[in-house]
Short mmCIF file of C-alpha atoms and ligand atoms in Angstrom, two decimals:
data_model
loop_
_atom_site.label_atom_id
_atom_site.label_comp_id
_atom_site.label_asym_id
_atom_site.label_seq_id
_atom_site.Cartn_x
_atom_site.Cartn_y
_atom_site.Cartn_z
CA MET A 6 -7.58 -22.06 5.56
CA SER A 7 -4.82 -20.15 3.44
CA THR A 8 -1.14 -20.65 4.19
CA SER A 9 0.90 -17.99 3.18
CA PRO A 10 4.94 -17.43 3.81
CA GLY A 11 5.48 -16.57 7.43
CA PHE A 12 1.88 -17.55 8.40
CA GLY A 13 0.82 -21.60 9.03
CA ARG A 14 -1.39 -23.63 11.59
CA ASP A 15 -0.23 -26.65 13.79
CA ASP A 16 -1.31 -29.99 14.16
CA GLY A 17 -3.29 -28.79 17.26
CA GLY A 18 -5.11 -26.01 15.39
CA ARG A 19 -3.14 -22.57 16.52
CA LEU A 20 -2.09 -20.43 14.03
CA TRP A 21 1.55 -19.49 13.84
CA VAL A 22 3.44 -16.41 12.35
CA GLU A 23 7.18 -17.16 12.28
CA SER A 24 7.61 -19.44 15.01
CA LEU A 25 5.02 -17.47 17.49
CA PRO A 26 1.85 -18.12 18.22
CA LEU A 27 -0.51 -15.55 17.38
CA ASP A 28 -2.78 -16.39 20.64
CA GLU A 29 0.60 -15.24 22.60
CA VAL A 30 1.15 -12.32 20.42
CA ALA A 31 -2.20 -11.04 21.08
CA GLU A 32 -1.90 -11.56 25.10
CA ARG A 33 1.51 -9.84 24.59
CA PHE A 34 0.64 -7.13 22.93
CA GLY A 35 -3.16 -6.70 23.84
CA THR A 36 -6.11 -6.38 20.45
CA PRO A 37 -6.61 -5.56 17.79
CA CYS A 38 -3.11 -5.47 16.73
CA TYR A 39 -1.18 -5.55 13.50
CA VAL A 40 1.25 -8.31 13.15
CA TYR A 41 3.74 -8.69 10.31
CA SER A 42 6.11 -11.62 9.34
CA ARG A 43 9.29 -10.18 8.27
CA ALA A 44 10.23 -13.34 6.27
CA ALA A 45 6.97 -13.03 4.52
CA ILE A 46 8.03 -9.43 3.66
CA GLU A 47 11.66 -9.77 2.56
CA SER A 48 10.41 -13.14 0.58
CA ARG A 49 8.13 -10.86 -1.71
CA TRP A 50 10.67 -8.27 -1.78
CA GLN A 51 13.11 -10.53 -3.08
CA ARG A 52 10.47 -12.29 -5.82
CA TYR A 53 10.36 -8.64 -7.25
CA ARG A 54 14.10 -7.88 -7.02
CA SER A 55 15.79 -10.70 -8.59
CA ALA A 56 12.48 -10.82 -11.02
CA LEU A 57 13.23 -7.40 -12.07
CA GLY A 58 17.23 -7.99 -12.48
CA THR A 59 20.29 -5.17 -12.13
CA ASP A 60 18.93 -2.64 -14.65
CA GLY A 61 15.89 -1.34 -13.04
CA ASP A 62 14.08 -0.60 -9.81
CA VAL A 63 11.25 -1.74 -7.47
CA CYS A 64 10.41 1.58 -5.89
CA TYR A 65 8.04 0.39 -3.21
CA ALA A 66 4.74 2.12 -2.93
CA VAL A 67 4.79 3.55 0.98
CA LYS A 68 1.02 4.36 0.99
CA ALA A 69 0.71 0.39 1.31
CA ASN A 70 2.45 0.77 4.67
CA GLY A 71 5.04 3.64 5.55
CA THR A 72 5.97 2.27 9.24
CA LEU A 73 9.28 3.40 9.82
CA ALA A 74 10.64 -0.18 10.80
CA LEU A 75 9.42 -1.58 7.62
CA LEU A 76 10.88 1.39 5.38
CA ASN A 77 14.09 0.59 6.97
CA LEU A 78 14.27 -3.15 6.22
CA LEU A 79 13.20 -2.44 2.79
CA ALA A 80 15.77 -0.11 2.68
CA ARG A 81 18.57 -2.42 3.98
CA HIS A 82 17.49 -4.53 1.15
CA GLY A 83 18.17 -1.69 -1.01
CA ALA A 84 14.68 -0.65 -1.89
CA GLY A 85 13.73 2.39 -3.91
CA PHE A 86 10.22 4.17 -3.11
CA ASP A 87 7.18 5.70 -4.74
CA ILE A 88 6.07 8.45 -2.71
CA VAL A 89 3.20 10.63 -2.95
CA SER A 90 3.24 13.46 -0.11
CA GLY A 91 5.97 15.43 1.55
CA GLY A 92 4.71 13.16 4.86
CA GLU A 93 6.13 10.09 2.89
CA LEU A 94 9.44 11.40 2.00
CA GLU A 95 9.86 12.52 5.65
CA ARG A 96 9.28 8.51 6.30
CA VAL A 97 11.25 7.32 3.67
CA LEU A 98 14.52 9.59 4.94
CA ARG A 99 13.94 8.94 8.41
CA ALA A 100 13.51 5.45 7.89
CA GLY A 101 17.18 5.16 5.73
CA GLY A 102 16.24 5.08 2.44
CA ASP A 103 18.36 6.46 -0.76
CA PRO A 104 16.26 9.85 -1.90
CA ALA A 105 18.17 9.29 -5.51
CA ARG A 106 15.76 6.28 -5.75
CA VAL A 107 12.62 8.05 -4.73
CA VAL A 108 9.92 8.88 -7.39
CA PHE A 109 6.79 11.22 -6.28
CA SER A 110 4.01 10.19 -7.67
CA GLY A 111 0.44 11.86 -6.88
CA VAL A 112 -2.15 14.56 -8.05
CA GLY A 113 -1.80 17.49 -5.83
CA LYS A 114 1.60 17.65 -4.89
CA GLY A 115 1.99 21.09 -2.88
CA SER A 116 4.50 23.89 -3.51
CA GLU A 117 6.39 22.89 -0.53
CA GLU A 118 5.99 19.55 -0.90
CA ILE A 119 7.64 20.01 -4.80
CA ARG A 120 10.54 22.42 -2.99
CA ARG A 121 11.29 19.31 -0.42
CA ALA A 122 11.75 16.77 -2.95
CA LEU A 123 13.94 18.98 -4.95
CA ARG A 124 16.54 19.73 -2.39
CA ALA A 125 16.42 16.13 -0.91
CA GLY A 126 17.49 15.06 -4.11
CA ILE A 127 14.50 12.27 -5.83
CA ARG A 128 15.21 10.65 -8.86
CA CYS A 129 11.86 11.88 -10.10
CA PHE A 130 8.69 13.69 -10.11
CA ASN A 131 5.66 12.00 -12.18
CA VAL A 132 4.15 14.55 -12.77
CA GLU A 133 0.13 14.66 -13.53
CA SER A 134 -1.23 17.66 -15.43
CA ALA A 135 0.37 20.58 -17.47
CA ALA A 136 -0.32 22.46 -14.54
CA GLU A 137 1.68 20.77 -12.15
CA LEU A 138 4.53 20.70 -14.65
CA GLU A 139 4.64 24.27 -14.69
CA ARG A 140 4.78 24.73 -10.97
CA ILE A 141 7.51 22.21 -10.68
CA ALA A 142 9.52 24.33 -12.93
CA GLY A 143 8.81 27.52 -11.05
CA ILE A 144 10.23 25.89 -8.11
CA ALA A 145 13.51 24.35 -9.67
CA ASP A 146 14.09 27.98 -11.68
CA ALA A 147 13.89 29.26 -7.96
CA GLU A 148 16.11 26.72 -6.51
CA GLY A 149 18.86 26.97 -8.90
CA ARG A 150 18.80 23.13 -10.09
CA PRO A 151 16.57 21.81 -12.55
CA ALA A 152 13.39 19.28 -11.71
CA PRO A 153 14.13 15.80 -13.13
CA VAL A 154 10.50 14.93 -14.65
CA ALA A 155 8.41 11.70 -15.94
CA LEU A 156 5.01 12.40 -17.23
CA ARG A 157 2.60 10.16 -15.66
CA VAL A 158 0.31 9.06 -18.56
CA ASN A 159 -3.04 7.77 -18.73
CA PRO A 160 -3.08 4.69 -20.69
CA ASP A 161 -6.88 4.37 -20.78
CA VAL A 162 -6.56 0.83 -19.96
CA ASN A 163 -9.57 -0.94 -18.25
CA PRO A 164 -7.75 -2.64 -14.93
CA GLU A 165 -10.90 -4.63 -14.60
CA THR A 166 -10.80 -3.93 -10.64
CA HIS A 167 -12.88 -1.87 -8.06
CA PRO A 168 -13.66 1.20 -9.56
CA TYR A 169 -12.16 2.83 -6.30
CA ILE A 170 -9.03 1.65 -7.10
CA ALA A 171 -9.07 2.12 -10.73
CA THR A 172 -6.66 4.97 -12.24
CA GLY A 173 -5.79 4.12 -15.71
CA LEU A 174 -9.31 4.81 -17.31
CA ALA A 175 -9.54 8.06 -19.73
CA GLN A 176 -12.06 9.82 -17.31
CA SER A 177 -10.42 9.27 -13.91
CA LYS A 178 -8.47 12.48 -12.10
CA PHE A 179 -4.74 10.55 -12.28
CA GLY A 180 -2.37 11.24 -15.52
CA ILE A 181 -2.25 12.63 -19.02
CA ALA A 182 -3.84 11.98 -21.98
CA LEU A 183 -1.47 9.68 -24.26
CA GLU A 184 -2.84 12.19 -26.98
CA GLU A 185 -1.49 15.17 -24.57
CA ALA A 186 1.76 14.04 -23.48
CA GLU A 187 3.51 14.00 -26.85
CA ALA A 188 3.39 18.10 -26.72
CA LEU A 189 4.10 18.39 -23.29
CA TYR A 190 7.03 16.39 -23.70
CA GLN A 191 8.22 18.58 -26.05
CA GLN A 192 7.59 21.24 -24.16
CA ALA A 193 9.71 19.77 -21.34
CA ALA A 194 12.58 19.00 -23.43
CA ALA A 195 12.90 22.30 -24.26
CA ASP A 196 12.60 23.62 -21.04
CA PRO A 197 16.28 24.50 -18.77
CA ARG A 198 14.32 24.18 -15.38
CA LEU A 199 13.19 20.68 -16.57
CA GLN A 200 15.22 17.49 -17.09
CA VAL A 201 12.99 15.06 -19.03
CA ARG A 202 14.10 11.08 -17.29
CA GLY A 203 10.91 8.94 -17.98
CA ILE A 204 7.47 8.17 -18.66
CA ALA A 205 5.15 6.51 -15.77
CA CYS A 206 2.06 5.30 -15.56
CA HIS A 207 -0.02 3.30 -13.04
CA ILE A 208 -3.73 2.06 -14.23
CA GLY A 209 -4.92 0.41 -10.89
CA SER A 210 -4.64 -1.83 -8.08
CA GLN A 211 -5.95 -5.37 -7.06
CA LEU A 212 -4.98 -6.38 -10.58
CA LEU A 213 -5.77 -10.13 -11.29
CA SER A 214 -4.69 -10.42 -14.43
CA VAL A 215 -1.22 -8.93 -15.37
CA ALA A 216 -3.10 -8.27 -19.30
CA PRO A 217 -3.79 -4.96 -18.76
CA LEU A 218 -0.40 -4.15 -17.43
CA SER A 219 1.20 -5.70 -20.35
CA GLU A 220 -1.44 -3.38 -22.60
CA ALA A 221 -0.38 -0.18 -20.62
CA ALA A 222 3.05 -1.31 -21.04
CA GLY A 223 2.76 -1.52 -25.01
CA ARG A 224 1.23 1.71 -25.14
CA LEU A 225 4.12 3.46 -23.08
CA ALA A 226 6.38 1.59 -25.33
CA ALA A 227 5.04 3.34 -28.46
CA LEU A 228 4.93 6.88 -27.04
CA ALA A 229 8.82 6.06 -25.91
CA ARG A 230 9.74 5.09 -29.24
CA ARG A 231 8.18 8.18 -30.59
CA LEU A 232 9.72 10.60 -28.15
CA GLN A 233 13.39 9.01 -28.53
CA GLY A 234 12.31 9.59 -32.88
CA GLN A 235 11.96 13.11 -31.84
CA GLY A 236 15.70 13.15 -30.08
CA ILE A 237 13.98 13.08 -26.53
CA ALA A 238 16.06 10.86 -24.57
CA LEU A 239 14.52 8.55 -21.62
CA ASP A 240 16.48 7.09 -18.63
CA HIS A 241 13.69 4.96 -17.60
CA ILE A 242 9.77 3.92 -17.93
CA ASP A 243 7.87 3.61 -14.62
CA ALA A 244 5.35 0.64 -15.04
CA GLY A 245 3.66 1.48 -11.69
CA GLY A 246 2.38 -0.88 -9.28
CA GLY A 247 -1.07 -3.11 -9.12
CA LEU A 248 -0.17 -6.57 -8.34
CA GLY A 249 -3.13 -8.17 -6.47
CA VAL A 250 -3.01 -10.49 -3.46
CA HIS A 251 -4.69 -13.56 -1.94
CA TYR A 252 -7.65 -11.96 -0.22
CA VAL A 253 -10.00 -15.37 -0.34
CA ASP A 254 -9.81 -16.96 -3.18
CA GLU A 255 -8.15 -15.04 -5.47
CA GLN A 256 -5.27 -16.35 -7.40
CA PRO A 257 -2.98 -13.70 -8.31
CA PRO A 258 -0.12 -13.70 -10.87
CA SER A 259 3.22 -14.14 -9.26
CA PRO A 260 5.69 -11.24 -9.32
CA ALA A 261 7.72 -12.45 -12.37
CA GLU A 262 4.57 -12.90 -14.11
CA HIS A 263 3.95 -8.87 -13.27
CA ILE A 264 7.92 -8.02 -14.36
CA GLU A 265 7.83 -10.20 -17.47
CA ALA A 266 4.32 -8.23 -18.69
CA VAL A 267 5.66 -5.07 -18.16
CA THR A 268 9.22 -5.61 -19.50
CA ALA A 269 8.58 -7.69 -22.30
CA PRO A 270 6.87 -4.66 -24.11
CA LEU A 271 10.00 -2.00 -23.09
CA ARG A 272 12.68 -4.58 -24.01
CA ASP A 273 14.36 -3.22 -26.94
CA LEU A 274 13.76 0.63 -25.90
CA GLY A 275 17.26 0.92 -24.15
CA VAL A 276 15.91 2.31 -20.42
CA ALA A 277 15.72 1.08 -16.94
CA VAL A 278 12.15 0.03 -16.16
CA LEU A 279 10.69 0.99 -12.69
CA VAL A 280 7.99 -0.52 -10.97
CA GLU A 281 6.07 0.57 -7.71
CA PRO A 282 3.98 -2.28 -5.79
CA GLY A 283 2.62 -1.64 -2.64
CA ARG A 284 0.09 -4.54 -1.21
CA ALA A 285 1.90 -7.33 -3.56
CA ILE A 286 4.96 -6.82 -1.19
CA VAL A 287 3.13 -6.55 2.30
CA ALA A 288 -0.47 -7.36 2.35
CA GLU A 289 0.06 -11.25 2.60
CA ALA A 290 2.54 -10.54 5.02
CA GLY A 291 0.45 -9.14 7.83
CA VAL A 292 -2.44 -9.55 9.67
CA LEU A 293 -4.89 -7.73 12.29
CA LEU A 294 -5.76 -9.72 15.48
CA THR A 295 -8.99 -8.82 17.09
CA ARG A 296 -10.48 -10.23 20.25
CA ILE A 297 -14.38 -11.15 20.29
CA GLU A 298 -16.06 -8.80 23.07
CA TYR A 299 -19.63 -10.06 22.83
CA LEU A 300 -21.87 -12.74 20.75
CA LYS A 301 -25.42 -10.92 19.86
CA HIS A 302 -28.59 -12.10 18.00
CA ASN A 303 -30.64 -9.73 16.24
CA GLY A 304 -33.36 -9.84 13.41
CA GLY A 305 -32.22 -13.61 13.29
CA LYS A 306 -28.53 -13.04 12.55
CA GLU A 307 -25.65 -13.92 14.89
CA PHE A 308 -23.46 -10.95 15.44
CA ALA A 309 -19.58 -11.59 16.60
CA ILE A 310 -18.85 -7.90 18.09
CA VAL A 311 -15.01 -7.70 17.99
CA ASP A 312 -12.59 -4.97 19.22
CA ALA A 313 -11.43 -4.05 16.05
CA GLY A 314 -13.62 -1.78 13.99
CA MET A 315 -13.21 0.42 10.45
CA THR A 316 -11.06 2.96 12.18
CA ASP A 317 -8.56 0.18 12.71
CA TYR A 318 -9.24 -1.54 9.52
CA LEU A 319 -11.13 0.55 6.58
CA ARG A 320 -11.01 -1.94 3.22
CA PRO A 321 -14.09 -3.46 4.32
CA ALA A 322 -16.02 -0.57 5.11
CA LEU A 323 -14.74 1.23 2.28
CA TYR A 324 -14.55 -1.28 -0.63
CA ASP A 325 -16.61 -4.36 0.94
CA ALA A 326 -13.44 -5.68 0.49
CA PRO A 327 -13.56 -9.65 1.21
CA HIS A 328 -10.99 -11.28 3.40
CA THR A 329 -10.35 -14.44 5.42
CA LEU A 330 -11.10 -14.58 8.93
CA GLU A 331 -9.42 -17.15 11.56
CA ALA A 332 -9.84 -18.40 14.96
CA VAL A 333 -6.26 -18.22 16.02
CA ALA A 334 -6.65 -20.91 18.57
CA PRO A 335 -8.95 -23.71 18.46
CA THR A 336 -12.22 -23.56 20.58
CA GLN A 337 -15.13 -25.72 21.68
CA ALA A 338 -17.40 -23.54 19.91
CA GLU A 339 -19.46 -24.69 17.13
CA CYS A 340 -18.74 -23.45 13.44
CA ARG A 341 -21.42 -21.66 12.42
CA PRO A 342 -22.63 -18.53 10.08
CA VAL A 343 -22.06 -15.38 11.94
CA ASP A 344 -21.61 -11.42 11.06
CA VAL A 345 -18.08 -9.94 12.12
CA VAL A 346 -18.50 -6.75 13.29
CA GLY A 347 -16.65 -4.01 15.18
CA PRO A 348 -17.79 -1.13 17.63
CA VAL A 349 -17.96 1.85 15.78
CA CYS A 350 -20.87 3.75 15.58
CA GLU A 351 -21.70 3.13 11.70
CA SER A 352 -23.83 -0.11 9.81
CA ALA A 353 -20.50 -0.29 7.42
CA ASP A 354 -18.58 -1.30 10.49
CA THR A 355 -18.58 -4.55 9.07
CA PHE A 356 -15.87 -7.48 8.58
CA ALA A 357 -17.64 -10.51 7.27
CA ARG A 358 -21.59 -11.17 6.93
CA ASP A 359 -22.64 -14.74 7.22
CA TYR A 360 -18.93 -16.15 7.82
CA PRO A 361 -18.43 -19.64 9.35
CA LEU A 362 -16.51 -19.39 12.49
CA PRO A 363 -16.36 -21.13 15.92
CA ALA A 364 -16.83 -17.53 17.36
CA ALA A 365 -16.73 -17.46 21.22
CA PRO A 366 -16.62 -14.74 23.82
CA GLY A 367 -12.88 -13.85 24.33
CA GLY A 368 -11.83 -15.48 21.32
CA VAL A 369 -9.16 -14.11 19.04
CA LEU A 370 -9.61 -13.97 15.19
CA ALA A 371 -6.97 -12.87 12.58
CA ILE A 372 -7.72 -11.12 9.68
CA ARG A 373 -5.74 -12.24 6.75
CA SER A 374 -4.09 -10.37 4.26
CA ALA A 375 -4.04 -7.07 6.40
CA GLY A 376 -0.76 -5.99 5.65
CA ALA A 377 -1.40 -3.59 3.57
CA TYR A 378 -3.91 -0.44 3.21
CA GLY A 379 -4.55 -1.11 6.79
CA ALA A 380 -2.44 0.61 9.74
CA VAL A 381 -1.99 3.56 7.18
CA MET A 382 -5.55 4.31 6.75
CA ALA A 383 -6.16 3.74 10.22
CA SER A 384 -8.54 6.60 11.61
CA GLN A 385 -9.32 7.83 15.35
CA TYR A 386 -12.94 8.26 14.58
CA ASN A 387 -15.07 7.74 18.00
CA ALA A 388 -12.06 8.81 19.72
CA ARG A 389 -10.53 5.42 19.13
CA PRO A 390 -6.68 5.35 19.55
CA ARG A 391 -4.72 3.83 16.41
CA PRO A 392 -3.55 0.38 16.98
CA PRO A 393 0.16 -1.25 17.34
CA GLU A 394 2.00 -2.62 15.12
CA VAL A 395 4.45 -5.74 15.63
CA LEU A 396 6.50 -7.22 13.58
CA VAL A 397 7.91 -10.97 13.73
CA ASP A 398 11.25 -12.14 13.02
CA GLY A 399 11.42 -15.96 14.11
CA SER A 400 10.91 -16.20 17.75
CA ARG A 401 11.43 -12.52 18.44
CA SER A 402 8.48 -9.81 17.87
CA HIS A 403 9.37 -6.33 17.88
CA LEU A 404 6.71 -3.39 18.83
CA ILE A 405 7.50 -1.00 15.80
CA ARG A 406 4.70 1.07 16.77
CA ARG A 407 2.89 1.38 20.28
CA ARG A 408 -0.74 1.36 20.91
CA GLU A 409 -1.40 5.14 20.24
CA THR A 410 -2.51 6.96 24.30
CA LEU A 411 -5.44 9.26 24.71
CA ASP A 412 -3.19 11.84 25.41
CA GLU A 413 -1.36 11.61 21.93
CA LEU A 414 -4.97 11.25 20.51
CA MET A 415 -5.63 14.57 21.63
CA ALA A 416 -2.11 16.33 21.18
CA GLY A 417 -2.75 19.74 19.45
CA GLU A 418 -6.43 20.48 20.58
CA ALA A 419 -6.71 23.60 22.55
CA LEU A 420 -9.11 24.10 24.41
CA LEU A 421 -11.05 27.91 24.17
CA ALA A 422 -9.16 30.38 26.23
CA GLU A 423 -11.16 31.87 28.81
CA GLU A 424 -13.09 35.22 27.67
N1 LLP B 28 2.39 3.93 -7.52
C1 LLP B 28 1.17 4.67 -8.12
C2 LLP B 28 1.10 6.00 -8.37
C3 LLP B 28 -0.30 4.62 -6.59
O1 LLP B 28 -1.30 5.43 -7.06
C4 LLP B 28 -0.53 2.86 -6.25
C5 LLP B 28 -1.39 3.22 -5.57
C6 LLP B 28 0.54 2.43 -6.39
C7 LLP B 28 1.80 2.44 -7.01
C8 LLP B 28 0.75 0.94 -5.56
O2 LLP B 28 -0.35 -0.46 -6.04
P1 LLP B 28 -0.58 -1.30 -5.58
O3 LLP B 28 1.00 -1.96 -6.30
O4 LLP B 28 -0.04 -1.42 -3.76
O5 LLP B 28 -1.73 -2.03 -5.89
N2 LLP B 28 -6.86 1.46 -0.60
C9 LLP B 28 -7.04 0.75 -1.33
C10 LLP B 28 -5.59 1.22 -2.84
C11 LLP B 28 -5.12 2.11 -3.33
C12 LLP B 28 -4.39 1.80 -4.30
C13 LLP B 28 -4.20 3.62 -4.61
N3 LLP B 28 -2.58 3.57 -5.63
C14 LLP B 28 -7.12 -0.73 -1.00
O6 LLP B 28 -6.99 -0.70 -0.33
O7 LLP B 28 -7.53 -1.58 -1.72
#
């Protein structure tokens, strides 16, 4: 069993989140249910904050988990935010985040999203193409205020991660090729509608080595020197996110190692360093609780059918992502290999195959490290209401998002008007 801050097992075999046993949390809020440890989030946040020092900014990637209470917690600790949509901007603002600490990434920013972000006074647009730069300049002109921009360059570094979450290779849709960036910077620097602020990049996610991150930072440093040599002043370099976490047996580098890898190549440039960690702050701070509904045998295999599905937690179905699963309380059942599957009508709705578990009907399982890219990726497929989220702080539990109701699930729909 793994223990990460905020979670641990007592001598009697019960799994706890801070000062609460998870079986009690499951009883109180029902299953499926996401449970986060406040202390675990705060400890990961502090590790980033103290590693980066005062002349940089940690811009938490909202896409990893954008629940308002969580954003508010980070905002109260002085977080900056990395957003990818007008919706994420709205979440940050409603959670009390400072717009001047917001960077706006993403390949397909809409005009309305750009306008809103410009009006809100964000720190920087991380621009992903020449066409987007032109659109931003046009909107800035119409709004009568110059737009702060960085180009998100594509350093063409292999992050050695799952292909679905690798973003820094030459053939990916993300970023602007390094060779094209320089001419675009000159164009932007000469454009009064734009204010060049920095350089940005993000090469991928769940990285288990910092080598690709420091290689990418080295390429950004070389570009920064060329730009500075041409008289283009830079305020910051945004090295993106991407640090991996522990799911089963990974040994990810620490936040301090991540920060050292990206800041070392940038040190003598005289610019602030931004990072955009998402997963590394929240993944290990959360679990998804799910109850075993039935056991069944098919084709020589035993299945534990649980009440969470790919609609609640998509990563195993989408990426074949491995996770640690644990019974939250001791049972008499014998530990044996089972396939843990959800109720959704898709074979991909599988959390684990041949996984050793003391499975018994009614037993509650914790799917560990589910705090990132969990609740945010939930859907309503099969007309399944999305699960609640609970933040535990010591012995107190806060329902930070209640379970969706069927009325909410169907809100916004309309029957055909009578002919
Ligand atoms: N910045 C940018 C521009 C990004 O695209 C991402 C993630 C991040 C920061 C945060 O990366 P992190 O520190 O969390 O690795 N749904 C996938 C992950 C997709 C990540 C996309 N971009 C998963 O569940 O593994």
